[in-house]
Each structure stands twice: as structure tokens, then as C-alpha cells.
Amino acid sequence: MANFTVDVTETSSSIYHTLIQCDHISHFRNMFPPNLVQACTQQFKTKYGTRKVHTTVMVMVNDTFFNATTANATQEVEVLEFTREEVIPVPGQVNGVNALGLVVFSMCFGLIIGSMKEQGQVLREFFDSLNDAIMRLVAIIMWYAPIGILFLIAGKIVEMDDITQMGGQLGMYTITVIIGLMIHATLILPMLYFVITRQNPFIFIAGLLQALVTALGTSSSSATLPVTFKCLEENNKIDKRVTRFVLPVGATINMDGTALYEALAAIFIAQVNNMEMNFGQIITISITATAASIGAAGIPQAGLVTMVIVLTSVGLPTDDITLIIAVDWFLDRLRTTTNVLGDSIGAGIVEFLSRHELRSKDVEMGNSVVEEKERMKPYKLISQDSDFENDKRLHSESNIVYDKTDLEY
């Protein structure tokens, strides 16, 4: 009787390509949400499951028996069964604002309203008033933000079992990530801004301090968007047409801090498992981390979800993600701050490169810089004077002018 052994193996590279393709398909489907109300709370996300595939093989086996005088040949059929697991994409929905789909719809809707001219003026005024009301509400809430940020960070520290032990094991890893983020935030991004705009980048960054502190506390680039709008438009005088387009898109697809963090985390996990990474694998990790960070949800610790794709690309164990969870709450705040800074620098560069087009558009629409400055800002304090006091002040001023004319004559 013959025995057969069938080995079925599945390379990690095929799984990696499948994950990347499904991830890009998810981004494309999110651009066109079927339900706008659902897009405010959920977004399409391809999930990954495993299924067992049972295969039966019929094998013809020839056996020959010899004795002293004759040789007998028999033919038998042997049934071989084996099972393998394969990764399959499963469509689903995850909680989180589908910012990409809302931005695409808003662009199309805004273009239609703009083409309607006078007929669309009512809708323009409605959305302008709605935006001003929301910004005033956010401005009031931000007065209480420092208290909430304090307790958010304090709660994460209390949840740690042994701070000294965790600090000893992950200290060098944390320092490496911090140095990498600092180099990117204090050297690369400011240098890029200076080379393109020829302006002082640190003055620009100084106007973003409130947004950066909010990102550090909330650990969410999406939750920081209203404050980022306020800082760019009021402190740095960036055109609203640029900020309202660049920042929502940047909060969805521009995760430079997350990409840097995921690459370093993958190398750290490889070192923990005593796996030597060659130059090609390091390049693969860098490219995969950049691709996986595009479209990551702007929520706390979203980088841990996309970390699975990065580890799978080079065959690292995904279970070792638990090694970095202990310090991820802290590093997540730093990379979110870097993401917000990158979005803001990008908005400043886009505004500089588009300045001529914006001015020509203002001339075509009949707007002027003086009219824009005289418009009431959404954060401007409302005067508490009554109408009677205003009329009384105007009446007294007119009397003073009248008395002066009498003296001249």
C-alpha cells in the first residue's frame, strides 16, 4: 500500500497583494457612498476572514506481489483528503465618519450651487450661516478642552499595570519613534514649507499651537478639524476655500506620522523575534506603511488596524502587535499631532501655489480683500450693547458734530 503526503502552503506575498488591493477598493467605494446619512456615522471597510477548503483526490495505486512462482498485480483506488485555510475578503461597515465620501459629495454639490448663481445664493447663505454657528459652538467648547485633555491622559496612565517595567522594555522603542516624529515635524515639514513658499515656517507653526495641543489630547485628527480650521483661517490667514477642501481630505488620506510609526513598529517587532531584515524588506515595509496609512480612519489608535497589513507584507507575526499596545496610547498622540501639522503645512503650500488663481477668481466674482476683512468672523465676540444704547451713542455723536459747526460759523 502506497502512502502519500500532500502539503499545501500559501505564500505571504499573495495574501499581502490581496489585502492591498481590497484596501484600495474600499477607498474607491467610500468615495461614492450610497447613503449620505450612513456616511456620517459609518464607512465601507473590507474585512478579512478565513475559510476552510476541503479537497478530495482520487489516486490510482498499483501494487505488485511476488512469490516463488508467480507475480500478481493489483490496482486499487485510494482517496486522499486534505484541508487548507485561505484568506477571503468580506465586505462590511465599520464605525467612523466617511470623510472621503462626504468631501466628494460636497465638491459636486458645491459646483452645482456655484453654477446656479443667483438661484443658489439662498443655499450659499444657509451653509455659511450654519458653518458660522457650528464654529461658534466649537469655540465655546474649546474653553473646556484643557480639563478634558488632562483627564484623558491621566486615565491612560492609570490603566498601565507597571509603569517602570513597561518603560524598561519599550523605552528605546519609544525614544526612537519620538526622535523620528520630531525630525519629520521640526526639520522635514518646515524645510518643505520654506523651500516652496520662502516664508518662515516656525511663524506659521506658532499659529497652529492650539490645534496641535488639541490633537495631542484627543488623539484624533478628525476631532481636531474645527480647531485646525480656526487656527489656519484666523491666525495664519489661509483662504477658506483652501482649508475647507485640503484639511478634510488630508485628515483622511494624509497620515505621514502614522506611516513613519508603522515602519518603525514593524522593524521593532522583527528585532524582538531575532529576524534580520535586509534592505529589500525594509523598503517593502516603508512602501507598505505609506500605502496602508492612506485612508486610515482619523480615530484614536487606528494605526494598529493597518499595522496588520505591514506585518503581513514581510511575514512578521501579527500577534506581536500586543507588544506595543502598552505605549501606543502615548505614541498615538504624537503621530496624530504630526498628522495635523502635515495637513496644515499642506494647506499653506496649496494656498501659496494657488494664490494667483484665487485672486483672479475674486476679481471674476467681484469680491475684494477689503470686503472679506469687513465680514463678521465666526469667532468674533458679539456686542452686548442694546439697540437703545447704540442709537443714543449715534445721537450724541451727531450733536457733537453739530456744535462744532456752530462754533466755526
GROMACS .gro file of C-alpha atoms in nm:
model
  409
    1MET     CA    1   0.000   0.000   0.000
    2ALA     CA    2   0.144   0.337  -0.101
    3ASN     CA    3   0.118   0.639   0.128
    4PHE     CA    4   0.106   0.995   0.000
    5THR     CA    5   0.159   1.321   0.186
    6VAL     CA    6   0.021   1.641   0.037
    7ASP     CA    7   0.150   1.975   0.166
    8VAL     CA    8  -0.043   2.286   0.081
    9THR     CA    9   0.127   2.617   0.153
   10GLU     CA   10   0.018   2.972   0.081
   11THR     CA   11   0.282   3.239   0.047
   12SER     CA   12   0.251   3.559   0.246
   13SER     CA   13   0.312   3.767  -0.066
   14SER     CA   14  -0.015   3.655  -0.225
   15ILE     CA   15  -0.205   3.742   0.092
   16TYR     CA   16  -0.028   4.078   0.105
   17HIS     CA   17  -0.129   4.170  -0.251
   18THR     CA   18  -0.487   4.067  -0.179
   19LEU     CA   19  -0.502   4.289   0.130
   20ILE     CA   20  -0.359   4.590  -0.053
   21GLN     CA   21  -0.600   4.552  -0.346
   22CYS     CA   22  -0.902   4.522  -0.117
   23ASP     CA   23  -0.786   4.823   0.082
   24HIS     CA   24  -0.770   5.041  -0.230
   25ILE     CA   25  -1.110   4.912  -0.343
   26SER     CA   26  -1.251   5.019  -0.005
   27HIS     CA   27  -1.118   5.372  -0.059
   28PHE     CA   28  -1.278   5.388  -0.404
   29ARG     CA   29  -1.615   5.267  -0.276
   30ASN     CA   30  -1.605   5.518   0.009
   31MET     CA   31  -1.575   5.800  -0.246
   32PHE     CA   32  -1.932   5.728  -0.361
   33PRO     CA   33  -2.143   5.644  -0.054
   34PRO     CA   34  -2.489   5.500  -0.131
   35ASN     CA   35  -2.640   5.671   0.175
   36LEU     CA   36  -2.526   6.015   0.292
   37VAL     CA   37  -2.685   5.974   0.635
   38GLN     CA   38  -2.499   5.647   0.688
   39ALA     CA   39  -2.177   5.811   0.565
   40CYS     CA   40  -2.192   6.045   0.865
   41THR     CA   41  -2.151   5.752   1.105
   42GLN     CA   42  -2.018   5.453   0.907
   43GLN     CA   43  -1.784   5.378   0.619
   44PHE     CA   44  -1.724   5.079   0.395
   45LYS     CA   45  -1.436   4.858   0.502
   46THR     CA   46  -1.322   4.527   0.364
   47LYS     CA   47  -1.281   4.278   0.646
   48TYR     CA   48  -1.075   3.963   0.619
   49GLY     CA   49  -1.182   3.617   0.726
   50THR     CA   50  -1.062   3.262   0.679
   51ARG     CA   51  -1.242   2.966   0.533
   52LYS     CA   52  -1.150   2.601   0.523
   53VAL     CA   53  -1.127   2.436   0.182
   54HIS     CA   54  -1.167   2.058   0.177
   55THR     CA   55  -1.018   1.881  -0.124
   56THR     CA   56  -1.058   1.515  -0.215
   57VAL     CA   57  -0.810   1.345  -0.451
   58MET     CA   58  -0.861   1.005  -0.609
   59VAL     CA   59  -0.527   0.824  -0.659
   60MET     CA   60  -0.477   0.502  -0.851
   61VAL     CA   61  -0.226   0.278  -0.668
   62ASN     CA   62  -0.058  -0.020  -0.835
   63ASP     CA   63   0.074  -0.288  -0.600
   64THR     CA   64   0.268  -0.595  -0.713
   65PHE     CA   65   0.307  -0.906  -0.501
   66PHE     CA   66   0.584  -1.158  -0.573
   67ASN     CA   67   0.607  -1.516  -0.460
   68ALA     CA   68   0.822  -1.805  -0.557
   69THR     CA   69   0.639  -1.887  -0.880
   70THR     CA   70   0.411  -1.603  -0.988
   71ALA     CA   71   0.375  -1.228  -0.968
   72ASN     CA   72   0.027  -1.082  -0.910
   73ALA     CA   73  -0.054  -0.716  -0.987
   74THR     CA   74  -0.349  -0.541  -0.829
   75GLN     CA   75  -0.487  -0.193  -0.883
   76GLU     CA   76  -0.658  -0.004  -0.604
   77VAL     CA   77  -0.813   0.338  -0.567
   78GLU     CA   78  -0.706   0.543  -0.267
   79VAL     CA   79  -0.890   0.854  -0.155
   80LEU     CA   80  -0.681   1.140  -0.016
   81GLU     CA   81  -0.839   1.426   0.174
   82PHE     CA   82  -0.669   1.743   0.291
   83THR     CA   83  -0.783   2.077   0.429
   84ARG     CA   84  -0.635   2.421   0.392
   85GLU     CA   85  -0.729   2.770   0.509
   86GLU     CA   86  -0.739   3.071   0.282
   87VAL     CA   87  -0.793   3.440   0.349
   88ILE     CA   88  -1.102   3.589   0.185
   89PRO     CA   89  -1.226   3.949   0.177
   90VAL     CA   90  -1.564   4.012   0.334
   91PRO     CA   91  -1.749   4.341   0.268
   92GLY     CA   92  -1.870   4.522   0.576
   93GLN     CA   93  -1.924   4.851   0.754
   94VAL     CA   94  -1.720   4.997   1.039
   95ASN     CA   95  -1.800   5.286   1.269
   96GLY     CA   96  -1.641   5.613   1.165
   97VAL     CA   97  -1.723   5.914   0.952
   98ASN     CA   98  -1.680   5.852   0.580
   99ALA     CA   99  -1.499   6.183   0.531
  100LEU     CA  100  -1.380   6.092   0.182
  101GLY     CA  101  -1.732   6.030   0.055
  102LEU     CA  102  -1.869   6.343   0.219
  103VAL     CA  103  -1.592   6.553   0.067
  104VAL     CA  104  -1.658   6.416  -0.283
  105PHE     CA  105  -2.031   6.481  -0.247
  106SER     CA  106  -1.970   6.830  -0.106
  107MET     CA  107  -1.744   6.913  -0.401
  108CYS     CA  108  -2.007   6.808  -0.655
  109PHE     CA  109  -2.285   6.979  -0.461
  110GLY     CA  110  -2.081   7.299  -0.429
  111LEU     CA  111  -2.005   7.305  -0.801
  112ILE     CA  112  -2.374   7.274  -0.880
  113ILE     CA  113  -2.467   7.553  -0.637
  114GLY     CA  114  -2.194   7.775  -0.784
  115SER     CA  115  -2.325   7.720  -1.136
  116MET     CA  116  -2.676   7.823  -1.028
  117LYS     CA  117  -2.552   8.177  -0.944
  118GLU     CA  118  -2.848   8.382  -0.814
  119GLN     CA  119  -3.073   8.079  -0.768
  120GLY     CA  120  -2.812   7.913  -0.548
  121GLN     CA  121  -2.745   8.222  -0.337
  122VAL     CA  122  -3.002   8.113  -0.078
  123LEU     CA  123  -2.826   7.781  -0.024
  124ARG     CA  124  -2.487   7.953  -0.004
  125GLU     CA  125  -2.610   8.188   0.268
  126PHE     CA  126  -2.769   7.897   0.454
  127PHE     CA  127  -2.449   7.691   0.462
  128ASP     CA  128  -2.241   7.998   0.553
  129SER     CA  129  -2.470   8.068   0.849
  130LEU     CA  130  -2.468   7.702   0.952
  131ASN     CA  131  -2.089   7.695   0.938
  132ASP     CA  132  -2.062   8.014   1.147
  133ALA     CA  133  -2.299   7.870   1.409
  134ILE     CA  134  -2.102   7.545   1.437
  135MET     CA  135  -1.771   7.729   1.464
  136ARG     CA  136  -1.906   7.947   1.746
  137LEU     CA  137  -2.022   7.635   1.927
  138VAL     CA  138  -1.679   7.477   1.886
  139ALA     CA  139  -1.513   7.795   2.014
  140ILE     CA  140  -1.718   7.771   2.334
  141ILE     CA  141  -1.639   7.401   2.381
  142MET     CA  142  -1.266   7.460   2.337
  143TRP     CA  143  -1.258   7.670   2.654
  144TYR     CA  144  -1.318   7.345   2.847
  145ALA     CA  145  -1.082   7.132   2.634
  146PRO     CA  146  -0.779   7.154   2.871
  147ILE     CA  147  -0.980   6.992   3.151
  148GLY     CA  148  -1.089   6.704   2.928
  149ILE     CA  149  -0.739   6.656   2.790
  150LEU     CA  150  -0.599   6.633   3.143
  151PHE     CA  151  -0.833   6.351   3.243
  152LEU     CA  152  -0.792   6.166   2.911
  153ILE     CA  153  -0.416   6.135   2.960
  154ALA     CA  154  -0.449   6.064   3.334
  155GLY     CA  155  -0.688   5.775   3.262
  156LYS     CA  156  -0.442   5.610   3.022
  157ILE     CA  157  -0.161   5.633   3.277
  158VAL     CA  158  -0.376   5.475   3.548
  159GLU     CA  159  -0.460   5.178   3.320
  160MET     CA  160  -0.093   5.074   3.296
  161ASP     CA  161  -0.008   4.786   3.534
  162ASP     CA  162   0.361   4.855   3.591
  163ILE     CA  163   0.498   5.178   3.450
  164THR     CA  164   0.862   5.100   3.540
  165GLN     CA  165   0.860   4.757   3.377
  166MET     CA  166   0.694   4.883   3.061
  167GLY     CA  167   0.932   5.175   3.045
  168GLY     CA  168   1.232   4.943   3.068
  169GLN     CA  169   1.114   4.711   2.791
  170LEU     CA  170   0.985   4.968   2.547
  171GLY     CA  171   1.194   5.271   2.638
  172MET     CA  172   1.431   5.262   2.343
  173TYR     CA  173   1.146   5.189   2.103
  174THR     CA  174   0.951   5.488   2.233
  175ILE     CA  175   1.254   5.717   2.213
  176THR     CA  176   1.322   5.606   1.855
  177VAL     CA  177   0.967   5.681   1.747
  178ILE     CA  178   0.972   6.020   1.920
  179ILE     CA  179   1.302   6.115   1.752
  180GLY     CA  180   1.168   6.009   1.412
  181LEU     CA  181   0.849   6.211   1.453
  182MET     CA  182   1.044   6.512   1.580
  183ILE     CA  183   1.278   6.503   1.279
  184HIS     CA  184   0.980   6.489   1.045
  185ALA     CA  185   0.787   6.763   1.227
  186THR     CA  186   1.070   7.006   1.302
  187LEU     CA  187   1.300   6.955   1.003
  188ILE     CA  188   1.135   6.790   0.702
  189LEU     CA  189   0.798   6.968   0.705
  190PRO     CA  190   0.934   7.318   0.788
  191MET     CA  191   1.207   7.279   0.526
  192LEU     CA  192   0.949   7.178   0.266
  193TYR     CA  193   0.735   7.480   0.355
  194PHE     CA  194   1.033   7.717   0.340
  195VAL     CA  195   1.166   7.586   0.008
  196ILE     CA  196   0.829   7.628  -0.165
  197THR     CA  197   0.693   7.946  -0.004
  198ARG     CA  198   1.015   8.124   0.106
  199GLN     CA  199   0.842   8.215   0.433
  200ASN     CA  200   0.930   8.148   0.796
  201PRO     CA  201   0.775   7.808   0.878
  202PHE     CA  202   0.802   7.850   1.255
  203ILE     CA  203   0.581   8.160   1.249
  204PHE     CA  204   0.330   7.951   1.056
  205ILE     CA  205   0.357   7.667   1.311
  206ALA     CA  206   0.318   7.913   1.601
  207GLY     CA  207  -0.029   7.993   1.473
  208LEU     CA  208  -0.120   7.623   1.498
  209LEU     CA  209  -0.036   7.570   1.866
  210GLN     CA  210  -0.398   7.535   1.976
  211ALA     CA  211  -0.469   7.277   1.706
  212LEU     CA  212  -0.153   7.082   1.789
  213VAL     CA  213  -0.237   7.075   2.161
  214THR     CA  214  -0.589   6.957   2.080
  215ALA     CA  215  -0.452   6.680   1.858
  216LEU     CA  216  -0.216   6.577   2.138
  217GLY     CA  217  -0.506   6.544   2.379
  218THR     CA  218  -0.780   6.395   2.162
  219SER     CA  219  -0.556   6.166   1.953
  220SER     CA  220  -0.793   6.217   1.660
  221SER     CA  221  -0.723   6.427   1.353
  222SER     CA  222  -1.093   6.431   1.265
  223ALA     CA  223  -1.190   6.567   1.607
  224THR     CA  224  -0.923   6.836   1.572
  225LEU     CA  225  -1.056   6.961   1.237
  226PRO     CA  226  -1.268   7.251   1.374
  227VAL     CA  227  -0.975   7.385   1.574
  228THR     CA  228  -0.742   7.345   1.276
  229PHE     CA  229  -0.987   7.545   1.065
  230LYS     CA  230  -0.987   7.820   1.325
  231CYS     CA  231  -0.608   7.839   1.356
  232LEU     CA  232  -0.538   7.842   0.983
  233GLU     CA  233  -0.810   8.088   0.888
  234GLU     CA  234  -0.773   8.334   1.177
  235ASN     CA  235  -0.410   8.308   1.284
  236ASN     CA  236  -0.239   8.224   0.954
  237LYS     CA  237  -0.493   8.394   0.723
  238ILE     CA  238  -0.531   8.094   0.493
  239ASP     CA  239  -0.814   8.124   0.243
  240LYS     CA  240  -1.128   7.935   0.346
  241ARG     CA  241  -1.163   7.784   0.001
  242VAL     CA  242  -0.831   7.610   0.056
  243THR     CA  243  -0.878   7.498   0.416
  244ARG     CA  244  -1.230   7.361   0.363
  245PHE     CA  245  -1.101   7.136   0.085
  246VAL     CA  246  -0.745   7.043   0.187
  247LEU     CA  247  -0.798   6.970   0.557
  248PRO     CA  248  -1.087   6.718   0.532
  249VAL     CA  249  -0.904   6.532   0.255
  250GLY     CA  250  -0.577   6.548   0.449
  251ALA     CA  251  -0.742   6.414   0.765
  252THR     CA  252  -0.847   6.110   0.562
  253ILE     CA  253  -0.555   6.024   0.335
  254ASN     CA  254  -0.253   6.214   0.469
  255MET     CA  255  -0.115   6.015   0.763
  256ASP     CA  256   0.258   6.084   0.744
  257GLY     CA  257   0.307   6.038   1.118
  258THR     CA  258   0.120   5.707   1.110
  259ALA     CA  259   0.328   5.581   0.816
  260LEU     CA  260   0.653   5.660   0.998
  261TYR     CA  261   0.528   5.496   1.317
  262GLU     CA  262   0.415   5.175   1.146
  263ALA     CA  263   0.750   5.131   0.971
  264LEU     CA  264   0.941   5.166   1.298
  265ALA     CA  265   0.699   4.936   1.481
  266ALA     CA  266   0.744   4.663   1.218
  267ILE     CA  267   1.123   4.683   1.246
  268PHE     CA  268   1.096   4.669   1.627
  269ILE     CA  269   0.881   4.355   1.613
  270ALA     CA  270   1.133   4.196   1.375
  271GLN     CA  271   1.415   4.267   1.620
  272VAL     CA  272   1.216   4.120   1.909
  273ASN     CA  273   1.177   3.797   1.710
  274ASN     CA  274   1.551   3.796   1.619
  275MET     CA  275   1.472   3.834   1.250
  276GLU     CA  276   1.727   4.016   1.038
  277MET     CA  277   1.573   4.250   0.782
  278ASN     CA  278   1.757   4.303   0.455
  279PHE     CA  279   1.746   4.623   0.253
  280GLY     CA  280   1.468   4.498   0.026
  281GLN     CA  281   1.244   4.408   0.319
  282ILE     CA  282   1.299   4.749   0.479
  283ILE     CA  283   1.198   4.918   0.152
  284THR     CA  284   0.892   4.692   0.138
  285ILE     CA  285   0.796   4.792   0.491
  286SER     CA  286   0.833   5.161   0.409
  287ILE     CA  287   0.623   5.143   0.094
  288THR     CA  288   0.358   4.926   0.258
  289ALA     CA  289   0.334   5.152   0.563
  290THR     CA  290   0.283   5.453   0.337
  291ALA     CA  291   0.014   5.275   0.133
  292ALA     CA  292  -0.161   5.134   0.440
  293SER     CA  293  -0.175   5.473   0.613
  294ILE     CA  294  -0.367   5.626   0.321
  295GLY     CA  295  -0.732   5.633   0.415
  296ALA     CA  296  -0.680   5.515   0.773
  297ALA     CA  297  -0.960   5.629   0.999
  298GLY     CA  298  -0.893   5.953   1.183
  299ILE     CA  299  -0.976   5.797   1.519
  300PRO     CA  300  -0.757   5.705   1.817
  301GLN     CA  301  -0.523   5.408   1.764
  302ALA     CA  302  -0.635   5.349   1.404
  303GLY     CA  303  -0.273   5.269   1.315
  304LEU     CA  304  -0.291   4.936   1.498
  305VAL     CA  305  -0.555   4.817   1.250
  306THR     CA  306  -0.345   4.891   0.941
  307MET     CA  307  -0.037   4.750   1.116
  308VAL     CA  308  -0.158   4.400   1.022
  309ILE     CA  309  -0.103   4.476   0.652
  310VAL     CA  310   0.250   4.600   0.715
  311LEU     CA  311   0.350   4.295   0.920
  312THR     CA  312   0.195   4.053   0.670
  313SER     CA  313   0.391   4.206   0.381
  314VAL     CA  314   0.723   4.078   0.521
  315GLY     CA  315   0.597   3.769   0.703
  316LEU     CA  316   0.614   3.902   1.059
  317PRO     CA  317   0.378   3.758   1.323
  318THR     CA  318   0.070   3.975   1.366
  319ASP     CA  319   0.019   3.856   1.723
  320ASP     CA  320   0.320   4.059   1.835
  321ILE     CA  321   0.122   4.380   1.795
  322THR     CA  322   0.035   4.333   2.162
  323LEU     CA  323   0.396   4.418   2.246
  324ILE     CA  324   0.347   4.784   2.155
  325ILE     CA  325  -0.007   4.835   2.284
  326ALA     CA  326   0.127   4.939   2.625
  327VAL     CA  327   0.285   5.257   2.484
  328ASP     CA  328   0.066   5.306   2.179
  329TRP     CA  329  -0.173   5.537   2.365
  330PHE     CA  330   0.112   5.786   2.410
  331LEU     CA  331   0.275   5.749   2.068
  332ASP     CA  332  -0.066   5.773   1.903
  333ARG     CA  333  -0.099   6.128   2.034
  334LEU     CA  334   0.239   6.225   1.896
  335ARG     CA  335   0.177   6.083   1.550
  336THR     CA  336  -0.169   6.246   1.542
  337THR     CA  337  -0.003   6.580   1.617
  338THR     CA  338   0.238   6.515   1.330
  339ASN     CA  339  -0.052   6.429   1.100
  340VAL     CA  340  -0.232   6.755   1.184
  341LEU     CA  341   0.088   6.952   1.130
  342GLY     CA  342   0.139   6.786   0.792
  343ASP     CA  343  -0.218   6.868   0.687
  344SER     CA  344  -0.173   7.231   0.790
  345ILE     CA  345   0.162   7.266   0.613
  346GLY     CA  346   0.000   7.119   0.303
  347ALA     CA  347  -0.284   7.372   0.321
  348GLY     CA  348  -0.033   7.656   0.349
  349ILE     CA  349   0.162   7.531   0.047
  350VAL     CA  350  -0.153   7.483  -0.162
  351GLU     CA  351  -0.270   7.835  -0.073
  352PHE     CA  352   0.067   7.978  -0.179
  353LEU     CA  353   0.073   7.789  -0.509
  354SER     CA  354  -0.289   7.883  -0.583
  355ARG     CA  355  -0.269   8.250  -0.484
  356HIS     CA  356  -0.290   8.378  -0.843
  357GLU     CA  357  -0.589   8.161  -0.926
  358LEU     CA  358  -0.766   8.268  -0.606
  359ARG     CA  359  -0.711   8.636  -0.680
  360SER     CA  360  -0.831   8.603  -1.038
  361LYS     CA  361  -1.138   8.418  -0.911
  362ASP     CA  362  -1.206   8.701  -0.666
  363VAL     CA  363  -1.188   8.953  -0.949
  364GLU     CA  364  -1.430   8.748  -1.158
  365MET     CA  365  -1.675   8.716  -0.869
  366GLY     CA  366  -1.647   9.086  -0.785
  367ASN     CA  367  -1.502   9.028  -0.437
  368SER     CA  368  -1.228   9.232  -0.280
  369VAL     CA  369  -0.990   9.188   0.009
  370VAL     CA  370  -1.150   9.479   0.197
  371GLU     CA  371  -1.496   9.323   0.174
  372GLU     CA  372  -1.360   8.992   0.302
  373LYS     CA  373  -1.196   9.155   0.604
  374GLU     CA  374  -1.510   9.352   0.689
  375ARG     CA  375  -1.720   9.036   0.705
  376MET     CA  376  -1.805   8.921   1.054
  377LYS     CA  377  -1.585   8.631   1.158
  378PRO     CA  378  -1.745   8.326   1.319
  379TYR     CA  379  -1.532   8.371   1.631
  380LYS     CA  380  -1.590   8.745   1.673
  381LEU     CA  381  -1.743   8.835   2.008
  382ILE     CA  382  -2.099   8.964   1.989
  383SER     CA  383  -2.150   9.312   2.130
  384GLN     CA  384  -2.369   9.323   2.441
  385ASP     CA  385  -2.487   9.681   2.382
  386SER     CA  386  -2.858   9.722   2.329
  387ASP     CA  387  -3.014   9.894   2.032
  388PHE     CA  388  -3.120  10.184   2.253
  389GLU     CA  389  -2.762  10.245   2.368
  390ASN     CA  390  -2.634  10.233   2.008
  391ASP     CA  391  -2.895  10.485   1.896
  392LYS     CA  392  -2.814  10.705   2.193
  393ARG     CA  393  -2.440  10.696   2.111
  394LEU     CA  394  -2.504  10.788   1.749
  395HIS     CA  395  -2.734  11.072   1.854
  396SER     CA  396  -2.474  11.214   2.093
  397GLU     CA  397  -2.204  11.197   1.827
  398SER     CA  398  -2.424  11.385   1.582
  399ASN     CA  399  -2.486  11.654   1.843
  400ILE     CA  400  -2.115  11.700   1.898
  401VAL     CA  401  -2.054  11.746   1.529
  402TYR     CA  402  -2.338  11.997   1.512
  403ASP     CA  403  -2.195  12.202   1.799
  404LYS     CA  404  -1.857  12.219   1.628
  405THR     CA  405  -2.010  12.353   1.310
  406ASP     CA  406  -2.187  12.623   1.508
  407LEU     CA  407  -1.860  12.734   1.663
  408GLU     CA  408  -1.694  12.756   1.324
  409TYR     CA  409  -1.962  12.984   1.194
   0.00000   0.00000   0.00000
